[in-house]
Short mmCIF file of C-alpha atoms in Angstrom, two decimals:
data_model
loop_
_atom_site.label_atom_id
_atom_site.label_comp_id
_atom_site.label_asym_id
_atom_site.label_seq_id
_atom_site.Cartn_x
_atom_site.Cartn_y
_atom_site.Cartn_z
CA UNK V 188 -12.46 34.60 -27.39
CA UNK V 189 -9.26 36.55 -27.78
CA UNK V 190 -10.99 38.78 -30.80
CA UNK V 191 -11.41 35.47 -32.49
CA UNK V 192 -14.76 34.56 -34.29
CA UNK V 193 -15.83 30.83 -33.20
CA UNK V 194 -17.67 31.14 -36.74
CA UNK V 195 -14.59 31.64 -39.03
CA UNK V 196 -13.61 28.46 -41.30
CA UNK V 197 -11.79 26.60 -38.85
CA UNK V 198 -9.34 25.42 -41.90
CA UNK V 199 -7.84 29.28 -41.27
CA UNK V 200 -7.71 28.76 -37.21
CA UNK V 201 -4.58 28.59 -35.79
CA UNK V 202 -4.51 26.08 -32.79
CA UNK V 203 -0.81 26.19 -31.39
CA UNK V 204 -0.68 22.36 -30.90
CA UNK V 205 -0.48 20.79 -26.94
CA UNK V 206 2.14 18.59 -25.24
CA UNK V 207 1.22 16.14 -22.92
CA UNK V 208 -2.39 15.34 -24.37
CA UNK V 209 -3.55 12.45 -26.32
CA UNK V 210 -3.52 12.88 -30.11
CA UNK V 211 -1.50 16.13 -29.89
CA UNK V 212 2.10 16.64 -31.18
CA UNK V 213 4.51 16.68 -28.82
CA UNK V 214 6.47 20.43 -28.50
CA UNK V 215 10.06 20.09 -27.40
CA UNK V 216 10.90 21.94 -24.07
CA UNK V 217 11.90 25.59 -24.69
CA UNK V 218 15.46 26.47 -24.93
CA UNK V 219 16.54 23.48 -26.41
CA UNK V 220 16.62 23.24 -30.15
CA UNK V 221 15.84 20.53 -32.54
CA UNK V 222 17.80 17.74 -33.68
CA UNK V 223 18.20 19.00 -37.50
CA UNK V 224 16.13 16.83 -39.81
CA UNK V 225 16.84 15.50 -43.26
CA UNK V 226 20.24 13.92 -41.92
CA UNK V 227 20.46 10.21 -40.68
CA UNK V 228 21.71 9.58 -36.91
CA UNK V 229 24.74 7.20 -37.66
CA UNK V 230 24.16 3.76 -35.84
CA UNK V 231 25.76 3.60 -32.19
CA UNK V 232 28.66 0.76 -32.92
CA UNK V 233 28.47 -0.06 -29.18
CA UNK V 234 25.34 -1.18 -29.26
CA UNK V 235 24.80 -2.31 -32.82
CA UNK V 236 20.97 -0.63 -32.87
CA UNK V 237 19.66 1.50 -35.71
CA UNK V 238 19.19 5.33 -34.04
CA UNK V 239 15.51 5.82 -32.86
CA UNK V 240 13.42 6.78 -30.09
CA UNK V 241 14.56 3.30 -28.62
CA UNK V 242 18.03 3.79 -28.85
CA UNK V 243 19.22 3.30 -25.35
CA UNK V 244 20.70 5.98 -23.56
CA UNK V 245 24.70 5.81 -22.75
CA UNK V 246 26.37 7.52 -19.90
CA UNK V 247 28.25 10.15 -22.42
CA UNK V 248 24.80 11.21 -23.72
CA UNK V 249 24.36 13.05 -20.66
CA UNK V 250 19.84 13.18 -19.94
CA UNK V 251 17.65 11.88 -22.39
CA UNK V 252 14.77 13.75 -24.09
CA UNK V 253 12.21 11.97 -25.76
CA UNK V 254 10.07 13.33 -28.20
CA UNK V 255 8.51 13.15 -31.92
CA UNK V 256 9.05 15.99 -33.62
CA UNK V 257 6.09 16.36 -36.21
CA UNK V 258 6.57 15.94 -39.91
CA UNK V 259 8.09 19.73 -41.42
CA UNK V 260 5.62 21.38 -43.60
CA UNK V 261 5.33 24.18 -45.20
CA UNK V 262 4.53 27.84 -43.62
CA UNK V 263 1.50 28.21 -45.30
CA UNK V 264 0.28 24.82 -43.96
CA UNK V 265 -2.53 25.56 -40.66
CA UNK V 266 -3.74 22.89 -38.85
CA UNK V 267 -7.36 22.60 -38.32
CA UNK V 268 -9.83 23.81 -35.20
CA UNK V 269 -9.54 20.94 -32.93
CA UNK V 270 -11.83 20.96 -29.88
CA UNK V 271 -10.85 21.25 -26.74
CA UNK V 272 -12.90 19.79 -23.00
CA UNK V 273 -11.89 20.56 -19.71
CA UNK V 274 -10.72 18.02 -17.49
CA UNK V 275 -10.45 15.81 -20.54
CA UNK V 276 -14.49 15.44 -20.17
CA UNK V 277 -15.53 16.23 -23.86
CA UNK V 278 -17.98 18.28 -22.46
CA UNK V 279 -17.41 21.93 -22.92
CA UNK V 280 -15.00 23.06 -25.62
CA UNK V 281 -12.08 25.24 -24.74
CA UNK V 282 -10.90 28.05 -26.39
CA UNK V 283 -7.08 28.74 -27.32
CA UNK V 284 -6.98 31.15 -24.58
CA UNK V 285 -8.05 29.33 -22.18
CA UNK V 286 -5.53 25.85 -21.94
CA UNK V 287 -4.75 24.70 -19.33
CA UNK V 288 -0.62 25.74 -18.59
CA UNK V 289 1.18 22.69 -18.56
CA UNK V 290 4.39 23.21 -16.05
CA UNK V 291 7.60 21.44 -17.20
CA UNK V 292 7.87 18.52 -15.22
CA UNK V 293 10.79 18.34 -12.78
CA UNK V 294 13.50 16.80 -14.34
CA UNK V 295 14.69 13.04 -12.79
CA UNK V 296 18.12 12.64 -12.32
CA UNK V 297 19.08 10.41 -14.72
CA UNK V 298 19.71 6.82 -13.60
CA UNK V 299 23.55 5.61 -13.10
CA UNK V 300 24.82 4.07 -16.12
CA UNK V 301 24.49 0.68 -16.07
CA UNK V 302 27.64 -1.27 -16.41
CA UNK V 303 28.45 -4.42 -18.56
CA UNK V 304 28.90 -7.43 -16.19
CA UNK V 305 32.46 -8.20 -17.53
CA UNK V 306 33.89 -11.67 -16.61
CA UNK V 307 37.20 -12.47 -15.63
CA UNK V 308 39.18 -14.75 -17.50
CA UNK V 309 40.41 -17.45 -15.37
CA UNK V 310 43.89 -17.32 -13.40
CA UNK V 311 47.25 -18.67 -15.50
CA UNK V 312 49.58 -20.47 -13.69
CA UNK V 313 53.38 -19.14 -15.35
CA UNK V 314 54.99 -21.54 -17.95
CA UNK V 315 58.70 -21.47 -16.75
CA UNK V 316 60.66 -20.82 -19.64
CA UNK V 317 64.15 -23.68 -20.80
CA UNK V 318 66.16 -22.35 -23.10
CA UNK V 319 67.07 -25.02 -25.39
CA UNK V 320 69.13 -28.03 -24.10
CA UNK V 321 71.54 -29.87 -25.89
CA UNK V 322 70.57 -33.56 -26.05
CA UNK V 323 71.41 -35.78 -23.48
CA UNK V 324 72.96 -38.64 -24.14
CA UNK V 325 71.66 -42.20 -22.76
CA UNK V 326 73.32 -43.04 -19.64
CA UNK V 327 74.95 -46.30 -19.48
CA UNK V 328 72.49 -48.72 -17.91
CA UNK V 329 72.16 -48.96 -13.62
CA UNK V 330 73.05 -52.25 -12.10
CA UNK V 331 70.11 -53.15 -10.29
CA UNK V 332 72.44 -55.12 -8.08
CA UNK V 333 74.01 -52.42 -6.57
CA UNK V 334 72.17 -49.08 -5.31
CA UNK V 335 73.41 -45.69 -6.09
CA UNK V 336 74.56 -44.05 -2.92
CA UNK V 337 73.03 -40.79 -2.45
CA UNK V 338 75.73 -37.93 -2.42
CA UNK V 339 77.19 -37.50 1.08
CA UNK V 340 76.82 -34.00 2.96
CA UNK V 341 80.02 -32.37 3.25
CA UNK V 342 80.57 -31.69 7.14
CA UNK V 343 81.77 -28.69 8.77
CA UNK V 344 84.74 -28.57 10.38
CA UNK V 345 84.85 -27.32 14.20
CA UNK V 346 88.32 -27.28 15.49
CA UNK V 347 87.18 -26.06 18.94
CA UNK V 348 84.50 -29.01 19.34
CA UNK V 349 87.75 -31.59 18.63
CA UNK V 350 89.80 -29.80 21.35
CA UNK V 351 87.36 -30.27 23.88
CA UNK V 352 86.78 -33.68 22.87
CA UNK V 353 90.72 -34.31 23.21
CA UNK V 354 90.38 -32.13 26.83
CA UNK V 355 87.60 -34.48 28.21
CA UNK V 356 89.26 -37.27 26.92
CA UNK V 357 93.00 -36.79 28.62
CA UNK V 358 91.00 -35.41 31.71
CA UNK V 359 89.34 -38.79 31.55
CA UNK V 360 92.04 -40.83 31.25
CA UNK V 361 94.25 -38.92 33.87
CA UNK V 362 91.32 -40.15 36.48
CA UNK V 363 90.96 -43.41 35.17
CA UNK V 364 95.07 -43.81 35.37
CA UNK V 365 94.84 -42.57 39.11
CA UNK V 366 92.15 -44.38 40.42
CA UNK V 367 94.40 -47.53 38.62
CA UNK V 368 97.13 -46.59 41.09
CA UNK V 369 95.44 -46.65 44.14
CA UNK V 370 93.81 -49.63 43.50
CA UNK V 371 97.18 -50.75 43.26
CA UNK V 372 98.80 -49.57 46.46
CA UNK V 373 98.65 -52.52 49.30
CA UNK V 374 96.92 -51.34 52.30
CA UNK V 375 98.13 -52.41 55.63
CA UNK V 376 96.39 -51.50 59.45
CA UNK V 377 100.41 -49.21 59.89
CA UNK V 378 98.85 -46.35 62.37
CA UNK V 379 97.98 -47.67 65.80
CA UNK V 380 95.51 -46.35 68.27
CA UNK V 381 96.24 -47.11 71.95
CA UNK V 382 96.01 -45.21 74.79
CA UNK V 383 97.66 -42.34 75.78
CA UNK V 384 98.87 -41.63 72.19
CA UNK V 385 100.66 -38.66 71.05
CA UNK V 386 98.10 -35.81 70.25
CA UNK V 387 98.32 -34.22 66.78
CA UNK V 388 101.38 -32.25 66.13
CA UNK V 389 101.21 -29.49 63.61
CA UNK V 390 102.58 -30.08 59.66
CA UNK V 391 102.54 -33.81 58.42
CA UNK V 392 104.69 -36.76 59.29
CA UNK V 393 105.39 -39.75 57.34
CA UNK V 394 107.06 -42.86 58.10
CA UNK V 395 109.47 -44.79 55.46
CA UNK V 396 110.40 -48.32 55.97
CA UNK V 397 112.17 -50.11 53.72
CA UNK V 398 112.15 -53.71 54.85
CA UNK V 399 114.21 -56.72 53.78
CA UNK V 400 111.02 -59.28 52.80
CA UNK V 401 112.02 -61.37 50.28
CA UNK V 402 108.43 -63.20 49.66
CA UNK V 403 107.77 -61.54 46.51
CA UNK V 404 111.06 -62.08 44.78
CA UNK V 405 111.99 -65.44 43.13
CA UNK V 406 114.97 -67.66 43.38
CA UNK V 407 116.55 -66.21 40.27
CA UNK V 408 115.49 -62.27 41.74
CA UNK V 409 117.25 -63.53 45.37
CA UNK V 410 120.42 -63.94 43.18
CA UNK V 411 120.28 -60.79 41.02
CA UNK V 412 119.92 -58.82 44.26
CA UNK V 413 121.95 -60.82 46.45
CA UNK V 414 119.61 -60.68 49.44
CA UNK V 415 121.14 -63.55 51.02
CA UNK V 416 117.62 -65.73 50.99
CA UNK V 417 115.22 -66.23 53.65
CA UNK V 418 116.35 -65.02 56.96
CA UNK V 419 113.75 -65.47 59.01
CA UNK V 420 111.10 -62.57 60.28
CA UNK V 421 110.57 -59.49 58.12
CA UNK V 422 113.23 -56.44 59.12
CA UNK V 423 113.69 -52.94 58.54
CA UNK V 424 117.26 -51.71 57.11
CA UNK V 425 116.11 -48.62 56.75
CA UNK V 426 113.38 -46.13 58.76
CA UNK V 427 113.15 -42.49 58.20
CA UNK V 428 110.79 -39.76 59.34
CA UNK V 429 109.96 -37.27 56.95
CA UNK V 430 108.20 -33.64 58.27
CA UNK V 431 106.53 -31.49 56.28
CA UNK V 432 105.96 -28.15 57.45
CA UNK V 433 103.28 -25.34 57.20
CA UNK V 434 105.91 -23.42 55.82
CA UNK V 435 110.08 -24.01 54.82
CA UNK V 436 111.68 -26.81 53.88
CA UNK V 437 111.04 -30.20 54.26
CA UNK V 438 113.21 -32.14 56.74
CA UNK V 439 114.24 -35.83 56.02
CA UNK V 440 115.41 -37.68 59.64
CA UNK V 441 117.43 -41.24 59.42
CA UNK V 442 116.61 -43.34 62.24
CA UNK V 443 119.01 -46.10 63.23
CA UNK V 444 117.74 -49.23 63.14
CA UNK V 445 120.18 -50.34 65.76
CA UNK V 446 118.42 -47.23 67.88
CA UNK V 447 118.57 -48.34 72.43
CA UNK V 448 114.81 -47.76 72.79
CA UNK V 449 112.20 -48.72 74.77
CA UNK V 450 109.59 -51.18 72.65
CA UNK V 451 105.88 -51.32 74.54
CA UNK V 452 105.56 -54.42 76.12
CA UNK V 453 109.13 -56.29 75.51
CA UNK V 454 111.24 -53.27 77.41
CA UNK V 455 114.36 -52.49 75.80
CA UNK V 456 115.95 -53.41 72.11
CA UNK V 457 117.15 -52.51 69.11
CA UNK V 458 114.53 -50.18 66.66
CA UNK V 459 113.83 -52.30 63.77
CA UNK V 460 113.19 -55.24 67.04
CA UNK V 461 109.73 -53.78 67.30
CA UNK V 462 109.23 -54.04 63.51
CA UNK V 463 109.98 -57.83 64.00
CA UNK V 464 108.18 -58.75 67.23
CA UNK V 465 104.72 -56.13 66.47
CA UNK V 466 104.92 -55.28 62.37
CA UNK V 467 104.33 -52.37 61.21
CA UNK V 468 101.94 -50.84 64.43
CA UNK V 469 104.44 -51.57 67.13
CA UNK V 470 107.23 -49.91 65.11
CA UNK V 471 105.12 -46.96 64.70
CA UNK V 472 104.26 -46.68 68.61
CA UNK V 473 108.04 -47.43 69.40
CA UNK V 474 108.80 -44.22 66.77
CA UNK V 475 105.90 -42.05 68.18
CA UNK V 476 107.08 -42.50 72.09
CA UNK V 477 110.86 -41.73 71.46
CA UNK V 478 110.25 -38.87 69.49
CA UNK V 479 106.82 -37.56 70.79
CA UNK V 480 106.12 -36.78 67.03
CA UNK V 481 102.87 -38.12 65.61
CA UNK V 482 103.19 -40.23 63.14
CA UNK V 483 100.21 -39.31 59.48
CA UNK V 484 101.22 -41.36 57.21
CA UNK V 485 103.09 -44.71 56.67
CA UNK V 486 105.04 -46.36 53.62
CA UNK V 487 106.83 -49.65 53.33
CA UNK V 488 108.71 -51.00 50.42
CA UNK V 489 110.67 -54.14 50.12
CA UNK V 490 114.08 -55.02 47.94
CA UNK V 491 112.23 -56.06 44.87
CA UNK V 492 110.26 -52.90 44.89
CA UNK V 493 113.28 -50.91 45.69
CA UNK V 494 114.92 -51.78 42.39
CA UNK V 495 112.21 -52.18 39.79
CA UNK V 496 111.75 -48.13 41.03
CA UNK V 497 115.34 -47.16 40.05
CA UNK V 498 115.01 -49.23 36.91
CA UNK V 499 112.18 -47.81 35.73
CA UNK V 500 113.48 -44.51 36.12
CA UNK V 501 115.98 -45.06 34.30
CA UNK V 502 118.63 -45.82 37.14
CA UNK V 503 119.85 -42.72 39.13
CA UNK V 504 123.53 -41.26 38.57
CA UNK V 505 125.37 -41.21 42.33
CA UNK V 506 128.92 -39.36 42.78
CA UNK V 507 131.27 -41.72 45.57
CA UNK V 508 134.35 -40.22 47.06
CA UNK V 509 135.64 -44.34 47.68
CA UNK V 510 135.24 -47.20 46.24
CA UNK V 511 133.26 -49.71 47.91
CA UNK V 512 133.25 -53.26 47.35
CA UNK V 513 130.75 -55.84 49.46
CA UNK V 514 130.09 -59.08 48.08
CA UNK V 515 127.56 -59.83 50.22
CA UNK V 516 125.47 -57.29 48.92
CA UNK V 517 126.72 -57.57 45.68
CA UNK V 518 128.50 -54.39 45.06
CA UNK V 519 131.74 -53.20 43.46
CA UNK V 520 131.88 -49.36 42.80
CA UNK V 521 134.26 -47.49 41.51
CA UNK V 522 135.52 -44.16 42.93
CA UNK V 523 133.56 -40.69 40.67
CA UNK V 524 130.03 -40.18 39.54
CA UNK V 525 128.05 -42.94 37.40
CA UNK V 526 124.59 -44.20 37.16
CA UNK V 527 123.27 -46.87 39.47
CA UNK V 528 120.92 -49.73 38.21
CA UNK V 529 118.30 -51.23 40.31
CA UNK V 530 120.74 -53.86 42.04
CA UNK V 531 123.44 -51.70 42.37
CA UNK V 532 121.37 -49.34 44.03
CA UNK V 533 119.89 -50.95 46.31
CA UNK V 534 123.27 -52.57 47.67
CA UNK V 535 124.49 -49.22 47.69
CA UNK V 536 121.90 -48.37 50.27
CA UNK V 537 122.22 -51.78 52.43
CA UNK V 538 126.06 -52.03 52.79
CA UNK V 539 127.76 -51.82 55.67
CA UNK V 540 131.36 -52.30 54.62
CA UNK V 541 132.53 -48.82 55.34
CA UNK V 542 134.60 -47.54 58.12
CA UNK V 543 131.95 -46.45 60.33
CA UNK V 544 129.18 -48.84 59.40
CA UNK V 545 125.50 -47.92 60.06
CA UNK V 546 126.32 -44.00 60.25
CA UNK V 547 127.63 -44.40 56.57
CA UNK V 548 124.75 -46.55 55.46
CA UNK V 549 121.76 -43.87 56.78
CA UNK V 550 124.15 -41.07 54.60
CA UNK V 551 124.34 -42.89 51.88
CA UNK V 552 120.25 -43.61 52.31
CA UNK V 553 119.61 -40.18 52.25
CA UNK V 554 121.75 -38.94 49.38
CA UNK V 555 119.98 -41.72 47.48
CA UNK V 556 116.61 -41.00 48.69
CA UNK V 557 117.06 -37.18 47.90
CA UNK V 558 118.35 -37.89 44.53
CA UNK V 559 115.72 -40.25 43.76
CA UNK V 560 113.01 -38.05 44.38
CA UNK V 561 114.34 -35.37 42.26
CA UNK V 562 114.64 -37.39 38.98
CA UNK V 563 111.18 -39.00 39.97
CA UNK V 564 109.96 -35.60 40.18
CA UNK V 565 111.70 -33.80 37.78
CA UNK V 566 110.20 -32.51 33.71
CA UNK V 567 111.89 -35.08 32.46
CA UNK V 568 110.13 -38.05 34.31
CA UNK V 569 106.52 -36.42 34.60
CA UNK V 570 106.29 -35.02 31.23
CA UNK V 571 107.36 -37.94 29.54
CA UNK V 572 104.43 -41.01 29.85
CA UNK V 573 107.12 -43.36 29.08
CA UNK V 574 108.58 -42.71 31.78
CA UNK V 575 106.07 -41.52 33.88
CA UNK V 576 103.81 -44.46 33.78
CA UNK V 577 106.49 -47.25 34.33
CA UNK V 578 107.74 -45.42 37.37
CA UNK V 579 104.47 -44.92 39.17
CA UNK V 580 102.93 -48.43 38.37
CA UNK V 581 106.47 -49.49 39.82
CA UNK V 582 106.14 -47.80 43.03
CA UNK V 583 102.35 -48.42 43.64
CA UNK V 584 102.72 -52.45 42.87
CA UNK V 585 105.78 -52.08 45.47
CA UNK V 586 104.91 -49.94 48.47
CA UNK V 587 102.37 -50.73 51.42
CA UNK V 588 100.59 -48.51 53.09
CA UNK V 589 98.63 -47.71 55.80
CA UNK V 590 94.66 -48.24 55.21
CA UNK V 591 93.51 -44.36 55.02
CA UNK V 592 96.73 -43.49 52.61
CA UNK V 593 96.33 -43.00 48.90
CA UNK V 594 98.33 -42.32 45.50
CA UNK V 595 97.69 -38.67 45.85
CA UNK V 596 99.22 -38.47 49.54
CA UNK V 597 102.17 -40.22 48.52
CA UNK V 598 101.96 -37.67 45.04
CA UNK V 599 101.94 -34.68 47.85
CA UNK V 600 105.68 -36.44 49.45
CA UNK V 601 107.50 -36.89 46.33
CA UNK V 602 106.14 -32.95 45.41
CA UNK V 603 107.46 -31.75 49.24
CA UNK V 604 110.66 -33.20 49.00
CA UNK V 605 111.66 -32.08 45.02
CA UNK V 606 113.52 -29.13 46.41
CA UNK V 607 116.19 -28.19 48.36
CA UNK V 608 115.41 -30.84 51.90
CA UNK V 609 117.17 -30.68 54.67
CA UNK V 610 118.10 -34.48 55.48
CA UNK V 611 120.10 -35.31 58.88
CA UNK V 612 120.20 -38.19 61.44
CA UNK V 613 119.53 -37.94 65.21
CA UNK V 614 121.97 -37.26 67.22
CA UNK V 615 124.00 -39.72 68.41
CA UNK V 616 125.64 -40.12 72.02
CA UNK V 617 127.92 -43.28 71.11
CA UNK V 618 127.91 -46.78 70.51
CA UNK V 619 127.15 -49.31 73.30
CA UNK V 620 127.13 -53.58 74.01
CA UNK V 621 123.90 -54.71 75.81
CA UNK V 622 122.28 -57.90 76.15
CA UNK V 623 120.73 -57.60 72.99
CA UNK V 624 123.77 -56.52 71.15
CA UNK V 625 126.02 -53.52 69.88
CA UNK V 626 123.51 -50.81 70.21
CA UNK V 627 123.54 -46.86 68.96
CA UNK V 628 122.73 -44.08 72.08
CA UNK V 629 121.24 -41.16 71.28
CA UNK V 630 122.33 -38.28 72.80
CA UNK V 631 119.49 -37.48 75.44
CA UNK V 632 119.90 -33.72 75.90
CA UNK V 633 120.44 -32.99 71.82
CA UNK V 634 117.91 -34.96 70.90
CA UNK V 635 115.28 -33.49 73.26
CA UNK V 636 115.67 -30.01 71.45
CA UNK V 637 115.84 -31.72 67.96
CA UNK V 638 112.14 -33.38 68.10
CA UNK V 639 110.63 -30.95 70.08
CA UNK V 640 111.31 -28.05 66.82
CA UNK V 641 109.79 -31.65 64.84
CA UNK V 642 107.00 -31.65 67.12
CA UNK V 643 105.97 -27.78 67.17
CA UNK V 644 106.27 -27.21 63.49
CA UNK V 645 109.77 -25.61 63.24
CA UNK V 646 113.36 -25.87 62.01
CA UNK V 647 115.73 -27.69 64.03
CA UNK V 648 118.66 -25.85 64.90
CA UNK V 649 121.55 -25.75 63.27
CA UNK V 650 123.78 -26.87 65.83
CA UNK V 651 121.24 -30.03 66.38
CA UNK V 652 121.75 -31.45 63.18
CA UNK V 653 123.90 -34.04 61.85
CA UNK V 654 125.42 -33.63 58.14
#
């Protein structure tokens, strides 16, 4: 075939030699040249193999070709007739013309590289790093006796947590101080209830009695305040009405005890008789039908009371146009202004050893009373506890009152009457002699006018009252 004579020396036949067929030299793909021979492949350090057709492939190699290129020879070298069967058979040679065309093989993609399981090394915990200390000396040895206390926390301050403490605290003891006093007041049944009684009257009226009991003082007291000993049934030398309006001044009244009025249920007598024959309840009816003024709220205090008040004050400073000297009540007072003790005061407001008697006693009560109640209620008494407290454990352990009364009602009369009050006496018609005595007459048609302004909440008129 091909101009080719079968019979020529096959030694001289060139056979271009096959790839892909047993026994045949491999032919390396077109294109692509040749490794060059005659040099060594230097060994692949990361993988510490000789080079060779098993080298294995790394990813920087890029696809791998595999062949084995034939041993160089010379040009003039041919290699001999070899025969060729189709189909691989052996049966029917094949001429050079006629091989069969071997297509190039579609090229794989080359496999991913395969990567070195690396390990991890395992995790370090950080070393904290001490710079050098200096040695430490032995402490001196613990005695196991005694614990070492741990160190104490400092504390923060909090000033405003300290003044409410100190708040609470003075609020607390304020309460606990007046619930003290009223548990201190004597309560007496002082406000009657009978028929026919006076309806309310507008404002708020009290009733002051100061009695003459003597039960409470002892023999050596008696002397001190010369009260003349026992004297039979409990008195009144002194009964005022005090009315507080809705709006104005507060008005202080002196009633004569030696008052011509009409007692419920023993007719005619002298005032403070009714204190005597009933107590306090019949004196209060006797007041309540002369005057037609209800009657709120009721206070009695006797001589010991009287002066332990003044004393604990501090005594109360009284100007005197006379002199005025009673030994029965023991009293001898200069002429000018001076400061009364307890005794002295209270004979200055029971003597009757002035020209005009009973009419110069009820002034001389309500100058007192006036200035009493100013020092009691002045800056100087309530904002000083030393004062404060003697005086109003003084008047509570003294006074009696009526059952529904309490510190803070008699609290609201001392704060009425710390201003200007307008004090007077009912007006008086003249002097009489009964059967039960020299008696004091009001004067009917003034004295009308002068309760009835009591009665309907307003100020007397000037021309009523009696200075």
């Amino acid at each position: 075939m091909n101009g080719d004579d079968p019979r020529e020396d096959p030694r001289r036949r060139r056979v271009p030699p096959t790839s892909g067929r047993p026994g045949g030299p491999s032919v390396p793909p077109q294109g692509r040249p040749l490794p060059p021979q005659g040099r060594p492949v230097p060994a692949d350090p990361r993988y510490g193999r000789p080079p060779g057709n098993d080298r294995r492939p790394h990813p920087e190699d890029g696809p791998t070709v595999r062949y084995n290129p034939a041993p160089r020879r010379g040009a003039s070298h041919v290699e001999p007739t070899q025969v060729l069967h189709r189909g691989n058979s052996g049966d029917q040679p094949l001429a050079y013309s006629q091989l069969p065309y071997e297509r190039e093989k579609p090229r794989q993609p080359a496999p991913p590289p395969r990567r070195e399981q690396v390990g991890h090394a395992p995790t370090q915990r950080p070393v904290p790093h001490h710079d050098g200390l200096p040695p430490r000396r032995t402490p001196p040895p613990v005695d196991l006796g005694r614990q070492p206390r741990p160190p104490r926390r400092r504390r923060r301050r909090h000033p405003f947590r300290w003044l409410t403490v100190i708040i609470v605290l003075l609020i607390a003891g304020l309460i606990a101080a007046v619930v003290h006093l009223d548990n201190s007041l004597t309560r007496i049944t002082a406000l009657p209830s009978y028929s026919d009684r006076v309806s309310n009257t507008p404002g708020t009226n009290w009733l002051l009695v100061g009695s003459d009991g003597r039960g409470d003082l002892s023999t050596e007291q008696e002397q001190e305040l010369a009260t003349g000993g026992d004297t039979g049934p409990e008195r009144t030398d002194t009964i005022m009405m005090v009315h507080i309006p809705s709006a104005g001044p507060t008005t202080m009244v002196s009633l004569p005890r030696d008052s011509y009025v009409n007692i419920p249920g023993h007719g005619k007598d002298k005032l403070n008789a009714s204190f005597a024959l009933g107590g306090a309840p019949l004196l209060v009816q006797t007041v309540e039908e002369a005057t037609g003024v209800r009657i709120d709220h009721y206070a009695q205090i006797g001589f010991g009371g009287f002066a332990s008040v003044v004393d604990a004050i501090g005594g109360i400073e009284m100007c005197l146009d006379e002199p005025i000297v009673d030994p029965l009540a023991g009293l001898d007072l200069a002429a000018g202004c001076q400061k009364l003790s307890g005794p002295q005061a209270l004979g200055f407001v029971r003597t009757r050893a002035t020209p005009t008697a009973d009419v110069d006693r009820m002034n001389r009560q309500r100058m007192f009373m006036a200035a009493l109640l100013k020092k009691a209620t002045g800056m100087g008494t309530l904002a000083n506890p030393f004062a404060l407290w003697p005086m109003a454990t003084g008047v509570a352990g003294s006074l009696k009152v009526d059952d529904g009364d309490h510190i803070w009602n008699l609290a609201a009369l001392g704060w009425a009457m710390r201003g200007d009050t307008v004090t007077t006496s009912v007006p008086i018609g003249g002097f009489d002699d009964t059967e039960v005595g020299n008696v004091l007459l009001w004067d009917k048609s003034r004295a009308s006018g002068f309760f009835e302004a009591l009665a309907t909440d307003q100020q007397i008129p000037e021309e009523l009252l009696t200075r």
